[in-house]
Short mmCIF file of C-alpha atoms in Angstrom, two decimals:
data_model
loop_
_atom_site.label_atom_id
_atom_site.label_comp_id
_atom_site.label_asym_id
_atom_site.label_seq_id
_atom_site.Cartn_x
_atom_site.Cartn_y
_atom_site.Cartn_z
CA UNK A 1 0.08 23.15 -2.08
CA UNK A 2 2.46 22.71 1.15
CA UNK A 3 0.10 22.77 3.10
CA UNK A 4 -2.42 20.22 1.15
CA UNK A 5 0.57 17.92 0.84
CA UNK A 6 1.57 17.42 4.52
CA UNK A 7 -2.13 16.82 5.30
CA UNK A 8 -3.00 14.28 2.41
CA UNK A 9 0.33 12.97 3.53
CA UNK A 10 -0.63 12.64 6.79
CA UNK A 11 -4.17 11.15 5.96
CA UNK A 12 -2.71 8.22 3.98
CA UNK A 13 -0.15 7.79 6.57
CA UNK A 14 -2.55 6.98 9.27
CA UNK A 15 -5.08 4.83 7.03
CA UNK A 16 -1.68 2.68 6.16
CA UNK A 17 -0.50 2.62 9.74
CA UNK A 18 -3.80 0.94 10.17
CA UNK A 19 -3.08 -1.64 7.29
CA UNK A 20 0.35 -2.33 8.09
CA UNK A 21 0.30 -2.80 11.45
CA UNK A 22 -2.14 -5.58 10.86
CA UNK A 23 0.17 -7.27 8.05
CA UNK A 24 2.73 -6.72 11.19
CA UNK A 25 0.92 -8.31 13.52
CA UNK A 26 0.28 -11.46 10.91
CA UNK A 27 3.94 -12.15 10.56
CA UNK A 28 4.54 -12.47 14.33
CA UNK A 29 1.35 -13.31 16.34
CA UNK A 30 -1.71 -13.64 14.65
CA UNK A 31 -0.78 -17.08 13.76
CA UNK A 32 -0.92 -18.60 17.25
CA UNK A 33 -3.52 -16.56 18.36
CA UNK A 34 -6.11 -17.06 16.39
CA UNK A 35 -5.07 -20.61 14.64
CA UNK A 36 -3.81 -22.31 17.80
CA UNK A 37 -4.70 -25.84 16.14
CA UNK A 38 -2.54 -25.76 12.93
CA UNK A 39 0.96 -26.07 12.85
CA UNK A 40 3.36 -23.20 13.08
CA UNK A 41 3.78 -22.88 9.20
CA UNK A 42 0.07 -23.30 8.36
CA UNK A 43 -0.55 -20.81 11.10
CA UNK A 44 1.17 -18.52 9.64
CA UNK A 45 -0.53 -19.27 6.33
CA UNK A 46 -3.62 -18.69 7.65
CA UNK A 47 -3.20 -15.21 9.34
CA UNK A 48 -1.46 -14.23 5.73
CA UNK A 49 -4.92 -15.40 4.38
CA UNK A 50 -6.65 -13.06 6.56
CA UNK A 51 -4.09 -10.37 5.44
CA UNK A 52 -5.18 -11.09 2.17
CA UNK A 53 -8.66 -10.65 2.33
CA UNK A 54 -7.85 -7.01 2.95
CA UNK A 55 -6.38 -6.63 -0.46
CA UNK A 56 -9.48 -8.46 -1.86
CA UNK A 57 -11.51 -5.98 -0.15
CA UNK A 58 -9.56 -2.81 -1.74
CA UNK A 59 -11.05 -2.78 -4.99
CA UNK A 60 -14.67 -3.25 -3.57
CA UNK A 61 -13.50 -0.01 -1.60
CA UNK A 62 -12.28 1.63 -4.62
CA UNK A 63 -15.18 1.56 -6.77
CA UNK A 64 -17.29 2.03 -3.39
CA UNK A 65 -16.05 5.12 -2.33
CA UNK A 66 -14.69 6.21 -6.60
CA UNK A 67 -18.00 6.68 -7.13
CA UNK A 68 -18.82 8.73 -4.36
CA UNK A 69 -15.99 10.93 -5.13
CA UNK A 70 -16.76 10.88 -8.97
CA UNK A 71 -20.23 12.06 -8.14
CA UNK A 72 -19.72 14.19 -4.78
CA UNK A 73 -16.28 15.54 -4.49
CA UNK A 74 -12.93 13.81 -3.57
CA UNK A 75 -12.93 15.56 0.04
CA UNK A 76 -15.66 13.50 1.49
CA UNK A 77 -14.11 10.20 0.41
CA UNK A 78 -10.79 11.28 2.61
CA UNK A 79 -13.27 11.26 5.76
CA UNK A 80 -15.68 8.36 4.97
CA UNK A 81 -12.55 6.19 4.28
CA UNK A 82 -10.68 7.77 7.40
CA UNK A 83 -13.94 6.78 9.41
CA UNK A 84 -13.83 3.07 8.18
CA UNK A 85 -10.38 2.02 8.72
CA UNK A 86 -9.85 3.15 11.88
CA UNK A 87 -13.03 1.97 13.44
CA UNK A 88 -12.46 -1.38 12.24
CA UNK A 89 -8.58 -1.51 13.25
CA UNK A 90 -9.62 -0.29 16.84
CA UNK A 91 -11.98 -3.17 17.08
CA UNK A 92 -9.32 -6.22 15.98
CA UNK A 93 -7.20 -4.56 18.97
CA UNK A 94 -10.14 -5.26 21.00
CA UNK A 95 -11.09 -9.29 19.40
CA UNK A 96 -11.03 -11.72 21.75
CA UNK A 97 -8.17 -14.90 20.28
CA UNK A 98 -9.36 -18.11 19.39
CA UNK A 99 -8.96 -19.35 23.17
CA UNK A 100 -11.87 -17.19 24.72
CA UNK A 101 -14.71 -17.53 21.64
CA UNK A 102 -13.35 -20.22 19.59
CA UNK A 103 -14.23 -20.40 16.20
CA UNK A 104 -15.30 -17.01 16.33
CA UNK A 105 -12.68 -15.25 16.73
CA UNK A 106 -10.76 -16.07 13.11
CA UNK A 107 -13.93 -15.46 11.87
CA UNK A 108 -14.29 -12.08 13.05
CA UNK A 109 -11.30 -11.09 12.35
CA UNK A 110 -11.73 -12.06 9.01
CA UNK A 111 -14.36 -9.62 8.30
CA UNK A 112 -12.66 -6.83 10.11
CA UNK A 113 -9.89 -6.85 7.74
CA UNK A 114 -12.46 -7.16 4.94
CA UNK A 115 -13.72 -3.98 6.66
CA UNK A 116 -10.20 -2.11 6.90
CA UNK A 117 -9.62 -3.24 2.74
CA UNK A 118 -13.05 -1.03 2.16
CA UNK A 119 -11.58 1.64 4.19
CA UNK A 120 -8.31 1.90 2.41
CA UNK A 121 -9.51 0.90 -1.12
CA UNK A 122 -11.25 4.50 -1.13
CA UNK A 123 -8.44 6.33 0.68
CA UNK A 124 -5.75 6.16 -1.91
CA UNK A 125 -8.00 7.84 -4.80
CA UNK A 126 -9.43 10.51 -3.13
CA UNK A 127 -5.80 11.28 -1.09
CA UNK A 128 -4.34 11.65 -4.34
CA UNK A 129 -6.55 12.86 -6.48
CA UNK A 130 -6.76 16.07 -4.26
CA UNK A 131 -3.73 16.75 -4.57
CA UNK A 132 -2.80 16.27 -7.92
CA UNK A 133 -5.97 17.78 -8.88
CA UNK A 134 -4.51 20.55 -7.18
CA UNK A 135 -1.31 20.71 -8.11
CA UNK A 136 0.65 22.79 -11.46
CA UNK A 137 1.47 20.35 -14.29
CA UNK A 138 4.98 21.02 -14.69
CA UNK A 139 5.11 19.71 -10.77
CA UNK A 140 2.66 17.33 -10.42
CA UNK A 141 4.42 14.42 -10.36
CA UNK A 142 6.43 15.77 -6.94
CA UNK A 143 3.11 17.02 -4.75
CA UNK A 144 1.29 14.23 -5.92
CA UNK A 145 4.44 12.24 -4.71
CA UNK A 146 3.47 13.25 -0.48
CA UNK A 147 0.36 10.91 -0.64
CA UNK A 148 2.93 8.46 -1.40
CA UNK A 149 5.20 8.66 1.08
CA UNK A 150 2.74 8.57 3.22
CA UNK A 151 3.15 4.51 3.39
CA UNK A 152 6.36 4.61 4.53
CA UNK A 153 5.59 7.14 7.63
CA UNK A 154 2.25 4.85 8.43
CA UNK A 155 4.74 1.44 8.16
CA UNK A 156 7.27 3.40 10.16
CA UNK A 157 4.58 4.19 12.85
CA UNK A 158 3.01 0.63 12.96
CA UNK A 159 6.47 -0.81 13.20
CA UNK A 160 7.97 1.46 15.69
CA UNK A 161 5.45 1.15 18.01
CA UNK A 162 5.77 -3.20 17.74
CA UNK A 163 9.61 -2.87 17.92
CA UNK A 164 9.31 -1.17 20.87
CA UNK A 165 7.25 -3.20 22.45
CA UNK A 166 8.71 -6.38 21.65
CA UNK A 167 11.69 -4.94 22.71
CA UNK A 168 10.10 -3.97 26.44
CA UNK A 169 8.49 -6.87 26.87
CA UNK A 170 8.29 -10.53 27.28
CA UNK A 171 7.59 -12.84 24.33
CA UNK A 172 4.33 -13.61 26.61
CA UNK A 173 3.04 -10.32 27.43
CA UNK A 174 3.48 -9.28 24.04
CA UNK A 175 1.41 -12.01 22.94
CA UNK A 176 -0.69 -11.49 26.03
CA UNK A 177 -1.45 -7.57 25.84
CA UNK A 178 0.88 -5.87 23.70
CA UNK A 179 0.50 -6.75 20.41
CA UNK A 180 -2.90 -5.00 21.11
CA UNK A 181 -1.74 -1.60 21.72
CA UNK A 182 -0.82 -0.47 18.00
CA UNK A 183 -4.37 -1.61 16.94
CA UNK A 184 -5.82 1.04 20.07
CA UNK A 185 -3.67 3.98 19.07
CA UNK A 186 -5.17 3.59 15.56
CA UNK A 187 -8.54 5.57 16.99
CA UNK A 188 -5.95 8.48 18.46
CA UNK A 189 -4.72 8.47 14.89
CA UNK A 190 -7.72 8.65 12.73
CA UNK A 191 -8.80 11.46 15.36
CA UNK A 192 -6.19 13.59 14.76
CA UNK A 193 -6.48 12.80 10.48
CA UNK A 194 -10.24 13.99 10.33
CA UNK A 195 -8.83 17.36 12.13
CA UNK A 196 -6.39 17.54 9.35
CA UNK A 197 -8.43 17.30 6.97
CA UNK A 198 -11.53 19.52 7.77
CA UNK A 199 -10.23 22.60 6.18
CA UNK A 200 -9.33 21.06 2.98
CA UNK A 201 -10.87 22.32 -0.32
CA UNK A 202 -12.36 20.58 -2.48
CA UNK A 203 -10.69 19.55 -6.18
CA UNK A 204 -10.51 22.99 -8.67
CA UNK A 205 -10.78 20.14 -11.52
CA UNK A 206 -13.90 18.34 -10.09
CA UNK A 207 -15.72 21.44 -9.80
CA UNK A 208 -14.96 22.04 -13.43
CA UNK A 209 -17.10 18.92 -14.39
CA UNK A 210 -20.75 19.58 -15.62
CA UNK A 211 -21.44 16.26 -16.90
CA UNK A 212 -20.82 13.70 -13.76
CA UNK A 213 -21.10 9.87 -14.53
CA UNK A 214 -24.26 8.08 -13.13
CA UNK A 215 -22.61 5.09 -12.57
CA UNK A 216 -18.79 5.61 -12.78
CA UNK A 217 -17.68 1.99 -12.43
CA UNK A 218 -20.16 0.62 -15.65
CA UNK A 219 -18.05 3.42 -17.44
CA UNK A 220 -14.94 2.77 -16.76
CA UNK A 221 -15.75 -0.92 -17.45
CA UNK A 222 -17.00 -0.17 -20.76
CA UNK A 223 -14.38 2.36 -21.94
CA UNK A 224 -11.41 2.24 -19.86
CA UNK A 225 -11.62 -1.54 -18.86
CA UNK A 226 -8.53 -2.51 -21.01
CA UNK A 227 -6.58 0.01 -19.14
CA UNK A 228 -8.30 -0.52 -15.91
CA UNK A 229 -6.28 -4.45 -16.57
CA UNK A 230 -3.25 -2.66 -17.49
CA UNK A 231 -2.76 -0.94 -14.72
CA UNK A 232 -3.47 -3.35 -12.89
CA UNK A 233 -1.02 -5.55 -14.17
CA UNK A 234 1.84 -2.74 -14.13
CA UNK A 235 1.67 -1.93 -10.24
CA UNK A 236 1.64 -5.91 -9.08
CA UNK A 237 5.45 -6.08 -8.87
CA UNK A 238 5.08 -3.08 -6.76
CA UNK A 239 2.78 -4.87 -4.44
CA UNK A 240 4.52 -8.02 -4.42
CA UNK A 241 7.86 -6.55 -3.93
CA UNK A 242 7.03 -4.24 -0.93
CA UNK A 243 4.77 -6.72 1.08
CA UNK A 244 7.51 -9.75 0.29
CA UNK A 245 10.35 -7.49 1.89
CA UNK A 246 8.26 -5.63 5.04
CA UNK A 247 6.01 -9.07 5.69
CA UNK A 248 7.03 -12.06 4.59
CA UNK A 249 10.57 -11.63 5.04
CA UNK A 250 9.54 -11.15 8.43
CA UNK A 251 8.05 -14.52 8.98
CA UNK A 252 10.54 -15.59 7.11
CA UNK A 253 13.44 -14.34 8.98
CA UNK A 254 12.04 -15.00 12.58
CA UNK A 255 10.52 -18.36 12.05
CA UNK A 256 13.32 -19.96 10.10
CA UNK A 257 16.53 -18.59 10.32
CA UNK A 258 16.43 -17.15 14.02
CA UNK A 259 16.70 -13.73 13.72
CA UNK A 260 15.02 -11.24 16.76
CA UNK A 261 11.93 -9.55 16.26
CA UNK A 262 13.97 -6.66 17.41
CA UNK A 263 16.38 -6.70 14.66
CA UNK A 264 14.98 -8.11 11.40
CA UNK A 265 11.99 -4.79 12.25
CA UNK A 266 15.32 -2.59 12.21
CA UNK A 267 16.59 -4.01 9.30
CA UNK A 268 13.30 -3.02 7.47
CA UNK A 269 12.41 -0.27 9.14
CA UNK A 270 16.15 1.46 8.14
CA UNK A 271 15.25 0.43 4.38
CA UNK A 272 12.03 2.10 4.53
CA UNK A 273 13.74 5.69 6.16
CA UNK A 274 15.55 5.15 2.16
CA UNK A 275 12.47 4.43 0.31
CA UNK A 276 10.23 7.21 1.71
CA UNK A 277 13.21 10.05 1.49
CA UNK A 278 13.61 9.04 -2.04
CA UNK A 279 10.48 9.25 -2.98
CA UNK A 280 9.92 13.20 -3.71
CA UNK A 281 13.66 12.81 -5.89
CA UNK A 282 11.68 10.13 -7.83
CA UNK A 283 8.92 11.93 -8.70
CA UNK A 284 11.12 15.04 -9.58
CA UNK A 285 12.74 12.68 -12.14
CA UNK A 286 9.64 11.49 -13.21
CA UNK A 287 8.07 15.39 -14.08
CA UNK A 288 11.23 15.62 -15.95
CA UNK A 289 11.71 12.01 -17.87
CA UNK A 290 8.25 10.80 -18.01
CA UNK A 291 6.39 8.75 -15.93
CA UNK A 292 6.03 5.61 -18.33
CA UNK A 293 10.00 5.62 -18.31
CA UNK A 294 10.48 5.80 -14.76
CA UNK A 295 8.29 2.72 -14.10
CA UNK A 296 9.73 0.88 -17.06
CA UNK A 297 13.65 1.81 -15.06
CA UNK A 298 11.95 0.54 -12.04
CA UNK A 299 10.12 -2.26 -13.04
CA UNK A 300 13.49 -4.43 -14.64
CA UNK A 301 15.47 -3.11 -11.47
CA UNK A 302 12.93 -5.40 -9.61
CA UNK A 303 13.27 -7.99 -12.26
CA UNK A 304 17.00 -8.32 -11.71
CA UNK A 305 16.98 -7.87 -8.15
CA UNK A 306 14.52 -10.47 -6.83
CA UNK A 307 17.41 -13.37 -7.11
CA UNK A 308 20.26 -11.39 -5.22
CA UNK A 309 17.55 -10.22 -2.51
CA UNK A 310 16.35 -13.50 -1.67
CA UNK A 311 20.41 -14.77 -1.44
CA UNK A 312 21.06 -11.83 0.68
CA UNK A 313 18.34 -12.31 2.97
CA UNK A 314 18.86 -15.80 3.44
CA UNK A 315 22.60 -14.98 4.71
CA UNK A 316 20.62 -14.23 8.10
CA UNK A 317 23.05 -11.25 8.18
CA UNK A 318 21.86 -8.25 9.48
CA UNK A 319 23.63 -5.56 6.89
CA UNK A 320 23.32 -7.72 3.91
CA UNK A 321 19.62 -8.61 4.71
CA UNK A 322 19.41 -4.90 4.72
CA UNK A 323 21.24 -4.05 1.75
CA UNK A 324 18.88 -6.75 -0.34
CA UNK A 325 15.75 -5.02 1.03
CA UNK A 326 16.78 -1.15 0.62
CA UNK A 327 17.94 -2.63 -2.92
CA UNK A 328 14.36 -3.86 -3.58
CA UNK A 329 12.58 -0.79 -2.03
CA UNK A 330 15.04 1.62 -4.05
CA UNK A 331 13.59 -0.33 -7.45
CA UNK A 332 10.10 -0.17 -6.03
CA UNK A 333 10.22 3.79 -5.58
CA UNK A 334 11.25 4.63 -8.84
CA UNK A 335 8.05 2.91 -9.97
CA UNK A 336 4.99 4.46 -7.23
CA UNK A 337 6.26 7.99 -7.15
CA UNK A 338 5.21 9.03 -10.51
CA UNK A 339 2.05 6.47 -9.87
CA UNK A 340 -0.19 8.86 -8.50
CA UNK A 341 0.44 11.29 -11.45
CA UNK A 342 0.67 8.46 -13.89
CA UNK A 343 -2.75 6.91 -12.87
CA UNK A 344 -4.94 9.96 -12.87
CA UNK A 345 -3.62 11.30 -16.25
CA UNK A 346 -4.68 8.26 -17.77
CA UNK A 347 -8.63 8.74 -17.11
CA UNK A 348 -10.60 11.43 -17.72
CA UNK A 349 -12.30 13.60 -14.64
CA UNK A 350 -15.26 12.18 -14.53
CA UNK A 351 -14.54 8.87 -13.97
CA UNK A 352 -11.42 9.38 -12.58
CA UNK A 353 -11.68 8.70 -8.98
CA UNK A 354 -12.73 4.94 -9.50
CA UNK A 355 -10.64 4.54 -12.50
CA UNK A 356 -7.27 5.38 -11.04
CA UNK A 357 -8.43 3.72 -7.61
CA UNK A 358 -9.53 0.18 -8.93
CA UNK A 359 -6.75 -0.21 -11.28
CA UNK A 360 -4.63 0.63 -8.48
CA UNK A 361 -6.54 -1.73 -5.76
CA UNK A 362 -6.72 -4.54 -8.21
CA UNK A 363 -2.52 -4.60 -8.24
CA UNK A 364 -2.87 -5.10 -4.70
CA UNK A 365 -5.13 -8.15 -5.69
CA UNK A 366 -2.73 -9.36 -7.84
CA UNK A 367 0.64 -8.89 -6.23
CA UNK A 368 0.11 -8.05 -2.41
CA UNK A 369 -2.97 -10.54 -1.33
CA UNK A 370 -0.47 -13.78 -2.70
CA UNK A 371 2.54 -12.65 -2.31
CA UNK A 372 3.16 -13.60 1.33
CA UNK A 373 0.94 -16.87 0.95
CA UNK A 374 3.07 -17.88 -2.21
CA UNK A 375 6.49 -17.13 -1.06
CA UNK A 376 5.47 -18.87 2.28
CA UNK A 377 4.64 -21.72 0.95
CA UNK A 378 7.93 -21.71 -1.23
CA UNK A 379 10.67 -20.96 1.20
CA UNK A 380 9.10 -24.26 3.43
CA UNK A 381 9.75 -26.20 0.47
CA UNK A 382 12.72 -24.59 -0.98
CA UNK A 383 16.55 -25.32 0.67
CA UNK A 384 18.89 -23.00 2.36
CA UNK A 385 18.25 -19.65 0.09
CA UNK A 386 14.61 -19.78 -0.98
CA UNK A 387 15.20 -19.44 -5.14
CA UNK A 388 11.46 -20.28 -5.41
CA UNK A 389 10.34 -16.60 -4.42
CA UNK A 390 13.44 -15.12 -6.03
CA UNK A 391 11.86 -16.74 -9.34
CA UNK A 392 8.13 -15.33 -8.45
CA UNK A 393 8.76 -12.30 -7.80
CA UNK A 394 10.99 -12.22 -10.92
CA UNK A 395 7.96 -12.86 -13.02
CA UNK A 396 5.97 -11.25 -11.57
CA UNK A 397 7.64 -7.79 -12.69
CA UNK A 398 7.98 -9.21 -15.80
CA UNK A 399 4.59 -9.19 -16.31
CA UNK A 400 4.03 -5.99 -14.58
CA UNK A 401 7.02 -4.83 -17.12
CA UNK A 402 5.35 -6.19 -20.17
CA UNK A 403 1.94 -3.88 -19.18
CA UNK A 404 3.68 -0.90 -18.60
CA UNK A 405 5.49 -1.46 -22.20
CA UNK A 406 1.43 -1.35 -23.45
CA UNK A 407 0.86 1.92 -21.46
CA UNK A 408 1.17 5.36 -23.43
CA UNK A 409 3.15 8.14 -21.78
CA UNK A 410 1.18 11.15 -20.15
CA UNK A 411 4.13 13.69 -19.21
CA UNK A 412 2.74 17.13 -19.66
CA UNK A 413 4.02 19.07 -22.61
CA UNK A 414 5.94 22.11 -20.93
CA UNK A 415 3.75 25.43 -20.86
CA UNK A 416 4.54 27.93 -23.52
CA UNK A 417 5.62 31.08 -21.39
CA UNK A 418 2.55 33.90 -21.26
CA UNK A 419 -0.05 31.03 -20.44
CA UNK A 420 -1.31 29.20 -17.13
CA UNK A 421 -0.98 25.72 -16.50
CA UNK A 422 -3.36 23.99 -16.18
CA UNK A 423 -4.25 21.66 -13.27
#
């Protein structure tokens, strides 16, 4: 299990270095680059538009690649999806910007972030599937939980490697040249992942299954399709949370209330070190307590959050912009480290893979592809402390909190001593 862990934990870390460095990117160059003729605000728009087609893209991925690992194993998904997403982040390093090909060059970008959503959409299944596949039931809640920190390592990567660059060099050779680099390293990366993960074996649980779906997706429609919506409805907040405190509050920060590149990536970078060393902790609560309740506890933190974080970051204080964002992150753990437990219990093995995967991808949809558009759009029209997010992002997790009310608990009842667990 250790050593399945580190390297499913490394594999999603490098497929969401790939995806964050490009949400990175959106909040501080893309803009310009590739939408010289809009205004700074609508420029900014825009390249969160193209960040959002990613998001669209997920769920494509997810029931792309589900069914391949519903009807072939969930090890080949981890390299077909590896594959995918780094190719296509290696080649937006290498796009020429609106001023060499014109028109072209949104345009292509467009479609290479449609690419990377494919990619990703079918990582996060077959990731974490393997592993909790894997893993005992009394503990799968905690290995499952490594896949999910892998996020915060990948954002850590993508953002360590921008700070220091922005911090080396010039405002115009990072927009020049440097912004380019994290995009290149992405093919080092994804080399190193597929070594990782060529000695993995495949699921125990998926080799149990005699009677594999023909066409996983039409099933899960048909039988699971209420709590395909459900899920997808819980895990929005979670979305819309994380990507309003590591991207728009980036924008945000830098474009309207002056803060350095340099710091306001420290101040989120420091609140992700919390969120990712918490995670583990969360998930041992959650094989204890329940899943259900640990997303419910998390959920209605980020409902009463939202207002104080958008107050706090509009200070334009360093500490108490990052005590509003480690707050939000702290409320967002307690929910996704029982997720990839939670999800897979609540669809049977065969169609398990694209189940778990699309519910999952479609939150995305819902909270992560708007959420940076939205609050945008709100903070230019809003005054000195932007109440108009505060407010979205407040219903959004009530609504997320209202599905995961609908959704039954599936804690594993302890194992009477004398018999295995099972997996």
């Amino acid at each position: 299990m250790p050593r399945l862990a580190v390297a499913s934990l490394a594999g999603t870390a490098i497929e969401f270095y790939d995806f964050f460095v490009y949400g990175t990117a959106a909040a501080l160059v893309l803009g310009p680059l590739f939408f010289p003729t809009f205004s700074p605000v609508a420029g900014v728009l825009a390249a969160f538009g193209t960040f959002g087609v990613g998001f669209v893209a997920r769920p494509m991925g997810s029931a792309l690649f589900g069914h391949l690992g519903d009807r072939r194993g969930r090890r080949p998904v981890l390299v077909m999806s590896l594959l995918l997403t780094g190719a296509s982040t290696v080649a937006v390093g290498c796009l020429p910007s609106y001023g060499t090909i014109g028109v072209a060059a949104p345009l292509l970008l467009l479609v290479l972030r449609f690419v990377q959503g494919l990619g990703l959409g079918g990582e996060w299944g077959g990731a974490v599937l393997l592993t909790a596949e894997h893993a005992p039931a009394g503990r799968r809640a905690l290995w499952s939980s490594f896949p999910q920190v892998g996020p915060a390592v990948g954002f850590l990567l993508a953002n360590g490697v921008m700070l220091a660059l922005s911090a080396a060099l010039s405002d115009a050779e990072f927009a020049r040249w440097g912004w380019r680099v994290p995009f290149w390293a992405a093919g080092a990366l994804a080399v190193a992942g597929l070594w990782l993960r060529s000695s993995l074996a495949e699921s125990p649980r998926f080799l149990e299954i005699d009677d594999h779906a023909r066409v996983p997706l039409v099933e899960v429609v048909r039988r699971h399709g209420r709590l395909v919506l459900l899920t997808a409805g819980a895990l929005a907040v979670g979305y819309a949370v994380f990507y309003a405190v590591t991207t728009w509050s980036l924008a945000y920060a830098t474009e309207r209330l002056g803060v350095s590149r340099t710091v306001m990536l420290t101040c989120v970078m420091a609140a992700v070190v919390v969120k990712g060393a918490l995670t583990p902790f969360m998930a041992l609560l959650g094989d204890r307590y329940g899943r259900r309740t640990m997303c419910l506890v998390g959920c209605s933190a980020c409902a009463l959050w939202m207002l104080p974080m958008v107050a706090l970051l509009a200070s334009g204080e360093p500490l108490l912009m990052f005590l509003g964002i480690v707050g939000a992150l702290i409320a967002f753990i307690t929910m996704f480290a029982v997720v990839a437990a939670y999800l897979p219990e609540l669809y049977e093995a065969r169609v398990r893979c694209t189940g778990a995967a699309v519910g999952y991808n479609l939150g995305g949809v819902l909270g992560g592809a708007l959420t940076p558009i939205v609050a945008t759009a709100l903070a230019e029209h809003g005054g000195r402390i932007p109440w108009g997010v505060g407010v979205y992002l407040t219903g959004v997790a009530l609504l997320s909190l209202g599905c995961f009310a609908l959704l039954p608990e599936t804690l594993p009842a302890p194992v009477p001593a004398g018999e295995p667990a099972a997996g």
